[in-house]
XYZ file of C-alpha atoms in Angstrom:
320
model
C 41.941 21.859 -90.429
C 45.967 21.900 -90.142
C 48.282 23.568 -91.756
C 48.086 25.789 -94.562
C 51.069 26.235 -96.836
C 51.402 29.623 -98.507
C 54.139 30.227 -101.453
C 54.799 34.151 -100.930
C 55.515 36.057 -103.499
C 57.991 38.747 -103.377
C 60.336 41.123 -105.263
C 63.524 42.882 -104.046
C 62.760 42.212 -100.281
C 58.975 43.055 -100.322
C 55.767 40.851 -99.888
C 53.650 41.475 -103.093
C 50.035 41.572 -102.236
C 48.721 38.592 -103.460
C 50.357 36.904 -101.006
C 49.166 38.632 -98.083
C 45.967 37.930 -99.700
C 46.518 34.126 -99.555
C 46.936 34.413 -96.017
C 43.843 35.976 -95.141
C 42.123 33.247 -97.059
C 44.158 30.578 -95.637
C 42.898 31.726 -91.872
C 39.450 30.870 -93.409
C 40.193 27.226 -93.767
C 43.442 26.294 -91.380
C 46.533 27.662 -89.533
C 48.725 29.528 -92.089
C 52.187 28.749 -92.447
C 54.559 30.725 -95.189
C 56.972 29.712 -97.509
C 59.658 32.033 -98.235
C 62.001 30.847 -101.247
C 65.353 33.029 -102.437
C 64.633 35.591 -99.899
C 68.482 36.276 -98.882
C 69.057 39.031 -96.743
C 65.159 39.904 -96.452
C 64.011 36.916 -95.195
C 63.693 38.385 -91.754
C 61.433 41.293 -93.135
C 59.533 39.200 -95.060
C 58.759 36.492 -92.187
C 57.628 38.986 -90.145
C 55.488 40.676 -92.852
C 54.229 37.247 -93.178
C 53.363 36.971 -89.443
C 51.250 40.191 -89.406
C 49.271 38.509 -91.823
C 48.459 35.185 -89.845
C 51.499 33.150 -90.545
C 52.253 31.389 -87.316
C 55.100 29.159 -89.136
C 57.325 31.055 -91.894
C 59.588 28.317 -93.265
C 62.577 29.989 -95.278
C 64.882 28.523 -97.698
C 67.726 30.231 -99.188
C 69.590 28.901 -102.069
C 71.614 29.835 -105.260
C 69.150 27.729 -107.180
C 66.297 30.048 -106.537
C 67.774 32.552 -108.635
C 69.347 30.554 -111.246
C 66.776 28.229 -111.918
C 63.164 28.533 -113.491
C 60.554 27.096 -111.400
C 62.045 23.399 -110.813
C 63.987 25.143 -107.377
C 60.591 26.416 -106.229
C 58.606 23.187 -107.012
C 61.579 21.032 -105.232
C 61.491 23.001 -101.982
C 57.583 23.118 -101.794
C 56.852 19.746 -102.237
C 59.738 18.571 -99.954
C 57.923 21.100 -97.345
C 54.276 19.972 -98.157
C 55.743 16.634 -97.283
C 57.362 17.426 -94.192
C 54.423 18.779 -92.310
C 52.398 17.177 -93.846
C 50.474 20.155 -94.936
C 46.144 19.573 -95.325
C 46.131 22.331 -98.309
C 49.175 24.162 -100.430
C 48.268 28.236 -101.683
C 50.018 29.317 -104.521
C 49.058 32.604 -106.415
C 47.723 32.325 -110.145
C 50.254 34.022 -111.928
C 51.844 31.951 -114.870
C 54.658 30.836 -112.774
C 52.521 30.227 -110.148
C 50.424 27.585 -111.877
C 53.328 26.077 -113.337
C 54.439 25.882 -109.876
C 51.255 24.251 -108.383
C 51.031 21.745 -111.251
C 54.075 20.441 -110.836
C 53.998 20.583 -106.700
C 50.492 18.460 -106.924
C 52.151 15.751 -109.146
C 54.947 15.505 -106.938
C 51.847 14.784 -104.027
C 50.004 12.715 -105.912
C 47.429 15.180 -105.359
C 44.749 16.885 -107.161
C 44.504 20.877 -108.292
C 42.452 23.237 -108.528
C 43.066 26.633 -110.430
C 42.136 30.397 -110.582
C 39.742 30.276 -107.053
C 38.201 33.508 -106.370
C 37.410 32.173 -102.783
C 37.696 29.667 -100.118
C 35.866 28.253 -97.820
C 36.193 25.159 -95.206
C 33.465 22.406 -95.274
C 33.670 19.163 -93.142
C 36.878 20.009 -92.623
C 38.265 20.232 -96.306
C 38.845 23.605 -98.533
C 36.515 24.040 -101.017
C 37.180 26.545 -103.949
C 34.964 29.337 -105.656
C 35.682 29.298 -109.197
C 34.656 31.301 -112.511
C 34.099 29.115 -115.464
C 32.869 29.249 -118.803
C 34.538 33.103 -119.446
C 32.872 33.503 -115.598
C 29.168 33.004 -117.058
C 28.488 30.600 -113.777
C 30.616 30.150 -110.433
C 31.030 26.040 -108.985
C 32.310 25.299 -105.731
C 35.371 22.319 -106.382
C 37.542 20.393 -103.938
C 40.238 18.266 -104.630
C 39.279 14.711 -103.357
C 42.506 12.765 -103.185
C 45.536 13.903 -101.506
C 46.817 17.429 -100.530
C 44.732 20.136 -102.199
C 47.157 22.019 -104.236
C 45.230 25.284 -104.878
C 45.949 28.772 -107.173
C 43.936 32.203 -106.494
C 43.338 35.016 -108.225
C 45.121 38.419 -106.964
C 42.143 40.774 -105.463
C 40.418 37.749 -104.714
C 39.765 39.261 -101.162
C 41.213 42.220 -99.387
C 44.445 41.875 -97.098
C 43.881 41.763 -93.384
C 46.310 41.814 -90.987
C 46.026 39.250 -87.763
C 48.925 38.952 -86.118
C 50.370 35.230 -85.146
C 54.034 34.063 -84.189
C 55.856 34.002 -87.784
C 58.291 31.695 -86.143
C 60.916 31.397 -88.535
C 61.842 27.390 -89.332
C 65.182 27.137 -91.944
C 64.971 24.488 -94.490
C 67.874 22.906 -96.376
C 66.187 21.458 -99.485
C 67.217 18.661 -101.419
C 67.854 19.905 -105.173
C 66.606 17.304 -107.539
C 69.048 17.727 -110.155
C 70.148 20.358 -113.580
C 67.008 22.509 -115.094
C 67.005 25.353 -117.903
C 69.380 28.081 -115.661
C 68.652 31.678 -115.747
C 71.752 33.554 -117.993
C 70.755 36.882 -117.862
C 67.932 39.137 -116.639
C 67.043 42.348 -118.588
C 64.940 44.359 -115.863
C 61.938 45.804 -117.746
C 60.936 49.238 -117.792
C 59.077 50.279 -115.278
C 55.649 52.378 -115.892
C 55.525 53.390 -112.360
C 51.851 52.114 -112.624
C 50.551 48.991 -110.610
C 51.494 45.352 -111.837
C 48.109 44.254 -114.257
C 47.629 41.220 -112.784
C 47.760 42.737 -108.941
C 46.084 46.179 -109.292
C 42.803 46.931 -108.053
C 42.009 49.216 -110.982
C 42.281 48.831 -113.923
C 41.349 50.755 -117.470
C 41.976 48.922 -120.715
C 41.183 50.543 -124.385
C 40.449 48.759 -127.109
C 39.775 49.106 -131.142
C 37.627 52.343 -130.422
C 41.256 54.339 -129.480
C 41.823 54.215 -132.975
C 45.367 54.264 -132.827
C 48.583 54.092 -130.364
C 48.250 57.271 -129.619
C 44.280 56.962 -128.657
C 46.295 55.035 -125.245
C 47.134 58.957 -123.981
C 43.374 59.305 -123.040
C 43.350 55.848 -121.406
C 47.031 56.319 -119.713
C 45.808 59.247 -118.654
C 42.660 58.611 -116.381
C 44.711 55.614 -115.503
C 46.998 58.130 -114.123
C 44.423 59.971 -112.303
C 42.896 56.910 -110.616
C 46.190 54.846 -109.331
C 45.240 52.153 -111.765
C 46.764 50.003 -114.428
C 46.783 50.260 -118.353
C 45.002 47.310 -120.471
C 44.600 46.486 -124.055
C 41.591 44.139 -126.259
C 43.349 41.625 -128.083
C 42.539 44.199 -131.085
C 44.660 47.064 -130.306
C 47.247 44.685 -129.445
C 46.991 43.223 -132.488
C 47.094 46.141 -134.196
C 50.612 47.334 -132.403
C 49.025 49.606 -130.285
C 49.327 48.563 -127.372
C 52.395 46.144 -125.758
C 51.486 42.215 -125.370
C 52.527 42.054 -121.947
C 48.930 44.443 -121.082
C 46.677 42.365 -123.340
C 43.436 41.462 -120.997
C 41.296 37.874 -121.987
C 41.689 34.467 -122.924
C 45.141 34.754 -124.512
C 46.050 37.412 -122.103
C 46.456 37.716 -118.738
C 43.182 37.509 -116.600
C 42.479 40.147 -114.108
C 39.933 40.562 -111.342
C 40.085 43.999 -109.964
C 37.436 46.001 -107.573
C 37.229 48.356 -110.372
C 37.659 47.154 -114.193
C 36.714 50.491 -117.206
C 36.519 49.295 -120.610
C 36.495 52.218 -123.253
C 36.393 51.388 -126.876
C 36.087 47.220 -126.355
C 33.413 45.293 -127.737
C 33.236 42.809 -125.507
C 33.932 39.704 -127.254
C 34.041 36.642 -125.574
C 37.613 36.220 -126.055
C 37.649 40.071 -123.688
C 35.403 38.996 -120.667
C 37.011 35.858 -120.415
C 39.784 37.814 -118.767
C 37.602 40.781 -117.052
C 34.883 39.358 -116.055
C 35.047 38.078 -112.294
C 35.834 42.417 -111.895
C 34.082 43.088 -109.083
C 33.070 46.939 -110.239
C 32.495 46.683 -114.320
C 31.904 50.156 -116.522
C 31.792 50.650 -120.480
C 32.174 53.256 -122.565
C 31.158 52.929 -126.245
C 29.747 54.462 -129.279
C 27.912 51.426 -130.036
C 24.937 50.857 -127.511
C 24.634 47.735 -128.904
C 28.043 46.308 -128.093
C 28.107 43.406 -126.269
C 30.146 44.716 -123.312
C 27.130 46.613 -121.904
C 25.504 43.057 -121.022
C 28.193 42.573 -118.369
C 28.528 46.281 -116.766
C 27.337 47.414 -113.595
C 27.868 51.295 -115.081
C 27.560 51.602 -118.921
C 28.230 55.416 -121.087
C 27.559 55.362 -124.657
C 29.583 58.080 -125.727
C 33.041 58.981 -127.684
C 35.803 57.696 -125.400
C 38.050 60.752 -126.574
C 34.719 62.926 -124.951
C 33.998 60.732 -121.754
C 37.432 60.036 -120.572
C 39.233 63.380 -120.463
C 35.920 64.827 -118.513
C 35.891 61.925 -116.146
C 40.064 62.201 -115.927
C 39.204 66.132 -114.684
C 36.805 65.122 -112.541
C 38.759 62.340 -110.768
C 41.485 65.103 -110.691
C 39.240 67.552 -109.198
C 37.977 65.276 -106.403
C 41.263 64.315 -105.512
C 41.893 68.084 -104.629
């Protein structure tokens, strides 16, 4: 197959992983080339990040737009590039932006999409995509069958592997299509100093069983322990528990870590929806009937405010 387009993600001069994820897949079905948008003065770093990941092609554009512009910049200088070398399949990571992005790229190609793949795969000479459907109660295999596959993936979709190729960097002047919504101001948000949701490969999410905002310590605090991200059901952010922004499931954001602990969630539909393509699931609830222990590989019926402090020691202890 020929050339794979990648749209890598990054922030303040570094590669997030999801895109060096995308490159390992795209090795499965082509020759990776990157796309680096807005980089400025770390576009050399991040070309030749992109290289150690398989990139043999890193096409960089650099443009005022990038930054004051929403996601019409991104979606001009993709397409324009898609175009150009006349790409056989575009990778974009699914992130919100991301599928905007990719929706708006395949119209622009005439081309079909296909969203949230959890792998790929190259048959007779065309990507197909592993996807989740149905709240991830059956996998299908899709590919696009008219024009250039525009495809999103879902962070931890496969681990990062480094295979070093050229990353010869190709500038590219792109041709602005005209005004969009502008960017005024940008309020940095407070960092946690714990991994992004959608990105981390661990995650632990409480639900209605905390009881309360302050039931999050014991969650916080084997997240902590464990290098992993903070979640919250729909119910405890609901209930003001918990901030929006870490709400896992349908109306959330959907994550697919190796390691997913739910303590104190049901396991409504509405939950799994956004969990469930975890690779590593465990439960802890009161309730042995709940309807999360149907999906777990690990399951502890239990208090939460019991469990997790012993299991935050032991992780602790472990960890020397």
């Amino acid at each position: 197959m020929g050339e794979i387009l990648v749209l890598v993600d990054h922030a303040d001069g570094v590669v997030r992983k999801p895109a060096l994820e995308l490159l390992t897949l795209a090795r499965r079905i082509g020759e990776p080339s990157a796309v680096v948008l807005g980089a400025g003065a770390a576009a050399a770093d991040i070309a030749a990040k992109a290289g150690e990941f398989g990139a043999a092609k890193v096409y960089v554009a650099d443009a005022a737009e990038f930054a004051d512009q929403l996601v019409v910049a991104k979606v001009d200088a993709l397409a324009q590039i898609a175009k150009a070398a006349d790409a056989a399949a575009v990778l974009v990571t699914s992130s919100g932006e991301g599928k905007e992005v990719a929706a708006r790229v395949a119209l622009r190609l005439g081309s079909g999409i296909i969203t949230d793949a959890v792998d790929l795969e190259a048959v007779d000479g065309a990507p197909v995509a592993t996807q989740s459907v149905f709240a991830a109660s059956f996998q299908v295999k899709s590919k696009v069958s008219h024009g250039t596959p525009v495809i999103t993936v879902k962070p931890n979709s496969t681990s990062p592997e480094a295979a070093p190729a050229a990353g010869a960097v190709e500038n590219v002047t792109v041709e602005f299509t005209g005004k969009a919504a502008k960017v005024v101001a940008r309020t940095p948000r407070v960092s946690s100093g714990r991994p992004e949701l959608t990105e981390a490969a661990i995650v632990v999410s409480g639900g209605r069983g905390v009881g309360a905002a302050e039931g999050f310590a014991v969650v916080e605090a084997l997240a902590d322990s464990l290098g992993a991200a903070v979640g919250a059901s729909r119910a405890a952010v609901d209930a003001g528990w918990y901030p929006h922004t870490n709400q896992v499931g349908q109306t959330g954001k959907q994550v697919s870590p190796q390691l997913y602990v739910a303590a104190g969630i049901s396991g409504a539909i509405q939950h799994r929806a956004g969990m469930q393509t975890s690779k590593t699931i465990v439960a802890i609830n009161k309730d042995p009937e709940a309807p999360i222990f149907e999906l777990v590989d690990y399951g502890v019926v239990g208090d939460l405010f019991e469990v997790l402090p012993q299991l935050t020691s032991e992780v602790k202890a472990r960890k020397g």
